[in-house]
PDB file of C-alpha atoms in Angstrom:
ATOM      1  CA  UNK A   1       0.000   0.000   0.000  1.00 52.00           C
ATOM      2  CA  UNK A   2       1.413   3.340  -0.951  1.00 66.00           C
ATOM      3  CA  UNK A   3       1.559   6.176   1.522  1.00 74.00           C
ATOM      4  CA  UNK A   4      -1.029   8.142  -0.452  1.00 79.00           C
ATOM      5  CA  UNK A   5      -3.428   5.175  -0.500  1.00 82.00           C
ATOM      6  CA  UNK A   6      -3.031   4.713   3.237  1.00 81.00           C
ATOM      7  CA  UNK A   7      -3.499   8.441   3.786  1.00 86.00           C
ATOM      8  CA  UNK A   8      -6.692   8.399   1.714  1.00 88.00           C
ATOM      9  CA  UNK A   9      -8.002   5.386   3.654  1.00 87.00           C
ATOM     10  CA  UNK A  10      -7.237   7.108   6.960  1.00 87.00           C
ATOM     11  CA  UNK A  11      -9.020  10.266   5.792  1.00 88.00           C
ATOM     12  CA  UNK A  12     -12.064   8.236   4.826  1.00 90.00           C
ATOM     13  CA  UNK A  13     -12.337   6.356   8.106  1.00 90.00           C
ATOM     14  CA  UNK A  14     -11.551   9.485  10.125  1.00 88.00           C
ATOM     15  CA  UNK A  15     -14.620  11.120   8.583  1.00 90.00           C
ATOM     16  CA  UNK A  16     -16.845   8.482  10.204  1.00 91.00           C
ATOM     17  CA  UNK A  17     -17.940   9.853  13.585  1.00 89.00           C
ATOM     18  CA  UNK A  18     -17.081   7.911  16.709  1.00 91.00           C
ATOM     19  CA  UNK A  19     -19.981   6.580  18.741  1.00 90.00           C
ATOM     20  CA  UNK A  20     -20.969   7.848  22.158  1.00 90.00           C
ATOM     21  CA  UNK A  21     -21.481   5.245  24.860  1.00 88.00           C
ATOM     22  CA  UNK A  22     -25.251   5.548  24.482  1.00 90.00           C
ATOM     23  CA  UNK A  23     -25.154   5.320  20.676  1.00 91.00           C
ATOM     24  CA  UNK A  24     -22.876   2.317  20.910  1.00 91.00           C
ATOM     25  CA  UNK A  25     -25.218   0.552  23.340  1.00 90.00           C
ATOM     26  CA  UNK A  26     -28.282   1.098  21.120  1.00 91.00           C
ATOM     27  CA  UNK A  27     -26.380   0.067  18.009  1.00 92.00           C
ATOM     28  CA  UNK A  28     -25.011  -3.028  19.767  1.00 91.00           C
ATOM     29  CA  UNK A  29     -28.540  -4.091  20.659  1.00 91.00           C
ATOM     30  CA  UNK A  30     -29.516  -3.853  16.991  1.00 92.00           C
ATOM     31  CA  UNK A  31     -26.368  -5.789  16.015  1.00 91.00           C
ATOM     32  CA  UNK A  32     -27.252  -8.537  18.479  1.00 89.00           C
ATOM     33  CA  UNK A  33     -30.683  -8.759  16.835  1.00 90.00           C
ATOM     34  CA  UNK A  34     -28.996  -9.319  13.458  1.00 90.00           C
ATOM     35  CA  UNK A  35     -29.628  -5.882  11.915  1.00 91.00           C
ATOM     36  CA  UNK A  36     -27.139  -5.807   9.004  1.00 93.00           C
ATOM     37  CA  UNK A  37     -27.167  -2.009   8.706  1.00 94.00           C
ATOM     38  CA  UNK A  38     -26.337  -1.689  12.409  1.00 92.00           C
ATOM     39  CA  UNK A  39     -23.477  -4.175  12.007  1.00 92.00           C
ATOM     40  CA  UNK A  40     -22.098  -2.160   9.068  1.00 94.00           C
ATOM     41  CA  UNK A  41     -22.362   1.046  11.091  1.00 94.00           C
ATOM     42  CA  UNK A  42     -20.639  -0.535  14.136  1.00 94.00           C
ATOM     43  CA  UNK A  43     -17.820  -1.858  11.967  1.00 93.00           C
ATOM     44  CA  UNK A  44     -17.347   1.456  10.144  1.00 94.00           C
ATOM     45  CA  UNK A  45     -17.256   3.422  13.398  1.00 94.00           C
ATOM     46  CA  UNK A  46     -14.487   1.182  14.751  1.00 94.00           C
ATOM     47  CA  UNK A  47     -12.136   0.918  11.765  1.00 94.00           C
ATOM     48  CA  UNK A  48      -9.660   3.313  13.410  1.00 94.00           C
ATOM     49  CA  UNK A  49      -9.234   0.738  16.173  1.00 94.00           C
ATOM     50  CA  UNK A  50      -8.395  -1.893  13.544  1.00 94.00           C
ATOM     51  CA  UNK A  51      -5.732   0.351  12.006  1.00 94.00           C
ATOM     52  CA  UNK A  52      -4.213   1.115  15.412  1.00 94.00           C
ATOM     53  CA  UNK A  53      -3.963  -2.577  16.292  1.00 95.00           C
ATOM     54  CA  UNK A  54      -2.717  -3.588  12.825  1.00 93.00           C
ATOM     55  CA  UNK A  55       0.045  -0.958  12.950  1.00 91.00           C
ATOM     56  CA  UNK A  56       1.332  -2.663  16.091  1.00 90.00           C
ATOM     57  CA  UNK A  57       2.101  -5.729  13.957  1.00 88.00           C
ATOM     58  CA  UNK A  58       3.570  -3.858  10.973  1.00 84.00           C
ATOM     59  CA  UNK A  59       6.997  -5.403  11.604  1.00 80.00           C
ATOM     60  CA  UNK A  60       5.635  -8.899  10.906  1.00 81.00           C
ATOM     61  CA  UNK A  61       6.552  -8.859   7.225  1.00 80.00           C
ATOM     62  CA  UNK A  62       2.907  -8.850   6.145  1.00 86.00           C
ATOM     63  CA  UNK A  63       1.679  -5.728   4.296  1.00 87.00           C
ATOM     64  CA  UNK A  64      -0.275  -3.322   6.500  1.00 88.00           C
ATOM     65  CA  UNK A  65      -3.299  -3.473   4.204  1.00 89.00           C
ATOM     66  CA  UNK A  66      -3.474  -7.254   4.688  1.00 90.00           C
ATOM     67  CA  UNK A  67      -3.229  -6.810   8.459  1.00 92.00           C
ATOM     68  CA  UNK A  68      -6.040  -4.252   8.345  1.00 93.00           C
ATOM     69  CA  UNK A  69      -8.155  -6.627   6.287  1.00 92.00           C
ATOM     70  CA  UNK A  70      -7.581  -9.460   8.774  1.00 93.00           C
ATOM     71  CA  UNK A  71      -8.389  -7.136  11.664  1.00 94.00           C
ATOM     72  CA  UNK A  72     -11.531  -5.949   9.897  1.00 94.00           C
ATOM     73  CA  UNK A  73     -12.751  -9.531   9.642  1.00 94.00           C
ATOM     74  CA  UNK A  74     -12.196  -9.866  13.390  1.00 94.00           C
ATOM     75  CA  UNK A  75     -14.107  -6.612  13.923  1.00 93.00           C
ATOM     76  CA  UNK A  76     -17.013  -7.939  11.868  1.00 93.00           C
ATOM     77  CA  UNK A  77     -17.077 -11.116  13.958  1.00 93.00           C
ATOM     78  CA  UNK A  78     -17.054  -8.978  17.128  1.00 93.00           C
ATOM     79  CA  UNK A  79     -19.927  -6.802  15.884  1.00 92.00           C
ATOM     80  CA  UNK A  80     -22.022  -9.898  15.282  1.00 91.00           C
ATOM     81  CA  UNK A  81     -21.263 -11.478  18.659  1.00 89.00           C
ATOM     82  CA  UNK A  82     -21.126  -8.570  21.110  1.00 89.00           C
ATOM     83  CA  UNK A  83     -23.517  -8.676  24.045  1.00 88.00           C
ATOM     84  CA  UNK A  84     -24.160  -5.096  25.243  1.00 85.00           C
ATOM     85  CA  UNK A  85     -25.856  -6.296  28.427  1.00 85.00           C
ATOM     86  CA  UNK A  86     -22.496  -7.345  29.890  1.00 86.00           C
ATOM     87  CA  UNK A  87     -21.762  -3.711  30.684  1.00 84.00           C
ATOM     88  CA  UNK A  88     -18.458  -3.049  28.944  1.00 86.00           C
ATOM     89  CA  UNK A  89     -17.591  -1.066  25.831  1.00 90.00           C
ATOM     90  CA  UNK A  90     -17.602  -2.633  22.398  1.00 91.00           C
ATOM     91  CA  UNK A  91     -13.982  -1.639  21.771  1.00 90.00           C
ATOM     92  CA  UNK A  92     -12.867  -3.701  24.755  1.00 91.00           C
ATOM     93  CA  UNK A  93     -14.591  -6.768  23.339  1.00 93.00           C
ATOM     94  CA  UNK A  94     -13.599  -6.065  19.739  1.00 93.00           C
ATOM     95  CA  UNK A  95      -9.883  -5.665  20.508  1.00 94.00           C
ATOM     96  CA  UNK A  96      -9.595  -9.399  21.205  1.00 94.00           C
ATOM     97  CA  UNK A  97     -11.229 -10.317  17.895  1.00 94.00           C
ATOM     98  CA  UNK A  98      -9.345  -7.706  15.882  1.00 95.00           C
ATOM     99  CA  UNK A  99      -6.028  -8.912  17.288  1.00 94.00           C
ATOM    100  CA  UNK A 100      -7.057 -12.490  16.546  1.00 93.00           C
ATOM    101  CA  UNK A 101      -7.832 -11.557  12.938  1.00 93.00           C
ATOM    102  CA  UNK A 102      -4.505  -9.770  12.540  1.00 92.00           C
ATOM    103  CA  UNK A 103      -2.584 -12.694  14.038  1.00 89.00           C
ATOM    104  CA  UNK A 104      -4.429 -15.155  11.816  1.00 88.00           C
ATOM    105  CA  UNK A 105      -3.438 -13.060   8.809  1.00 89.00           C
ATOM    106  CA  UNK A 106       0.189 -13.125   9.933  1.00 85.00           C
ATOM    107  CA  UNK A 107       0.036 -16.867  10.452  1.00 80.00           C
ATOM    108  CA  UNK A 108      -1.412 -17.444   7.006  1.00 79.00           C
ATOM    109  CA  UNK A 109       0.773 -14.987   5.111  1.00 78.00           C
ATOM    110  CA  UNK A 110       3.857 -14.294   7.157  1.00 62.00           C
ATOM    111  CA  UNK A 111       5.860 -17.495   6.907  1.00 55.00           C
ATOM    112  CA  UNK A 112       6.521 -20.511   4.768  1.00 49.00           C
ATOM    113  CA  UNK A 113       5.844 -23.062   7.499  1.00 56.00           C
ATOM    114  CA  UNK A 114       2.659 -22.760   9.517  1.00 61.00           C
ATOM    115  CA  UNK A 115       2.948 -22.863  13.311  1.00 65.00           C
ATOM    116  CA  UNK A 116       0.233 -22.611  15.925  1.00 71.00           C
ATOM    117  CA  UNK A 117      -0.845 -19.227  17.200  1.00 75.00           C
ATOM    118  CA  UNK A 118       0.410 -20.206  20.665  1.00 79.00           C
ATOM    119  CA  UNK A 119       3.915 -20.902  19.345  1.00 79.00           C
ATOM    120  CA  UNK A 120       3.870 -17.775  17.183  1.00 77.00           C
ATOM    121  CA  UNK A 121       2.997 -15.646  20.219  1.00 82.00           C
ATOM    122  CA  UNK A 122       5.879 -17.218  22.162  1.00 84.00           C
ATOM    123  CA  UNK A 123       8.177 -16.501  19.209  1.00 83.00           C
ATOM    124  CA  UNK A 124       7.195 -12.827  19.251  1.00 83.00           C
ATOM    125  CA  UNK A 125       7.662 -12.656  23.016  1.00 86.00           C
ATOM    126  CA  UNK A 126      11.132 -14.201  22.727  1.00 87.00           C
ATOM    127  CA  UNK A 127      12.079 -11.846  19.889  1.00 85.00           C
ATOM    128  CA  UNK A 128      11.073  -8.820  21.971  1.00 87.00           C
ATOM    129  CA  UNK A 129      13.085 -10.125  24.927  1.00 87.00           C
ATOM    130  CA  UNK A 130      16.119 -10.806  22.697  1.00 85.00           C
ATOM    131  CA  UNK A 131      15.999  -7.248  21.375  1.00 86.00           C
ATOM    132  CA  UNK A 132      15.682  -5.755  24.863  1.00 89.00           C
ATOM    133  CA  UNK A 133      18.450  -7.772  26.533  1.00 86.00           C
ATOM    134  CA  UNK A 134      22.137  -6.833  26.315  1.00 86.00           C
ATOM    135  CA  UNK A 135      23.209 -10.478  26.486  1.00 85.00           C
ATOM    136  CA  UNK A 136      20.281 -12.587  25.318  1.00 85.00           C
ATOM    137  CA  UNK A 137      21.202 -15.977  26.763  1.00 89.00           C
ATOM    138  CA  UNK A 138      18.549 -18.684  26.829  1.00 89.00           C
ATOM    139  CA  UNK A 139      18.340 -18.315  30.609  1.00 90.00           C
ATOM    140  CA  UNK A 140      17.961 -14.525  30.445  1.00 91.00           C
ATOM    141  CA  UNK A 141      15.307 -14.810  27.710  1.00 90.00           C
ATOM    142  CA  UNK A 142      13.425 -17.419  29.742  1.00 90.00           C
ATOM    143  CA  UNK A 143      13.440 -15.153  32.787  1.00 89.00           C
ATOM    144  CA  UNK A 144      12.345 -12.092  30.780  1.00 90.00           C
ATOM    145  CA  UNK A 145       9.524 -14.063  29.144  1.00 90.00           C
ATOM    146  CA  UNK A 146       8.460 -15.835  32.344  1.00 90.00           C
ATOM    147  CA  UNK A 147       9.029 -19.187  30.633  1.00 89.00           C
ATOM    148  CA  UNK A 148      11.019 -22.319  31.390  1.00 89.00           C
ATOM    149  CA  UNK A 149      14.412 -22.676  29.695  1.00 89.00           C
ATOM    150  CA  UNK A 150      13.073 -25.821  28.001  1.00 90.00           C
ATOM    151  CA  UNK A 151      10.153 -23.860  26.521  1.00 86.00           C
ATOM    152  CA  UNK A 152      12.491 -21.182  25.166  1.00 87.00           C
ATOM    153  CA  UNK A 153      14.782 -23.829  23.650  1.00 87.00           C
ATOM    154  CA  UNK A 154      11.786 -25.539  22.064  1.00 84.00           C
ATOM    155  CA  UNK A 155      10.601 -22.309  20.448  1.00 83.00           C
ATOM    156  CA  UNK A 156      14.126 -21.396  19.357  1.00 81.00           C
ATOM    157  CA  UNK A 157      14.430 -24.779  17.667  1.00 79.00           C
ATOM    158  CA  UNK A 158      11.682 -23.861  15.186  1.00 71.00           C
ATOM    159  CA  UNK A 159      13.383 -23.282  11.790  1.00 62.00           C
ATOM    160  CA  UNK A 160      14.237 -19.711  10.827  1.00 52.00           C
ATOM    161  CA  UNK A 161      11.680 -19.705   8.001  1.00 44.00           C
ATOM    162  CA  UNK A 162       9.078 -19.672  10.760  1.00 44.00           C
ATOM    163  CA  UNK A 163      10.441 -16.592  12.481  1.00 40.00           C
ATOM    164  CA  UNK A 164       8.434 -13.415  12.450  1.00 39.00           C
TER     165      UNK A 164
END
């Protein structure tokens, strides 16, 4: 995606007004009843959240537009399954599904060999610890990641083509 395309997309989604808590609650009730127009409105009003989450994974090697698309699918799933009677905001619920959609996109497009989402998350955690540590020994990484040394060694044994 070119910078101008991304800028245009951001301008378009920025023009969609954010929902107040009351508007969100009423819209969520309609979404729960299966109202397709309400679902479209809920998704459109929360696309900025998708972009914000997708940008956090922009170093994954997958194009940002693909990450946004995966996150948007997660947002759509969230809009269809949100229960407003639980008392929390839609964005709190949707974040889990958006992140799941982004991670699924990375898993499907980001490497030659598929690994489970659990292993991929451990790989990312280990990579962050490696980058933050001055001397990234297996023991230091394990401590930083709150993992056993054996777990770290297992994840590090995954071939490089699987790295993020």
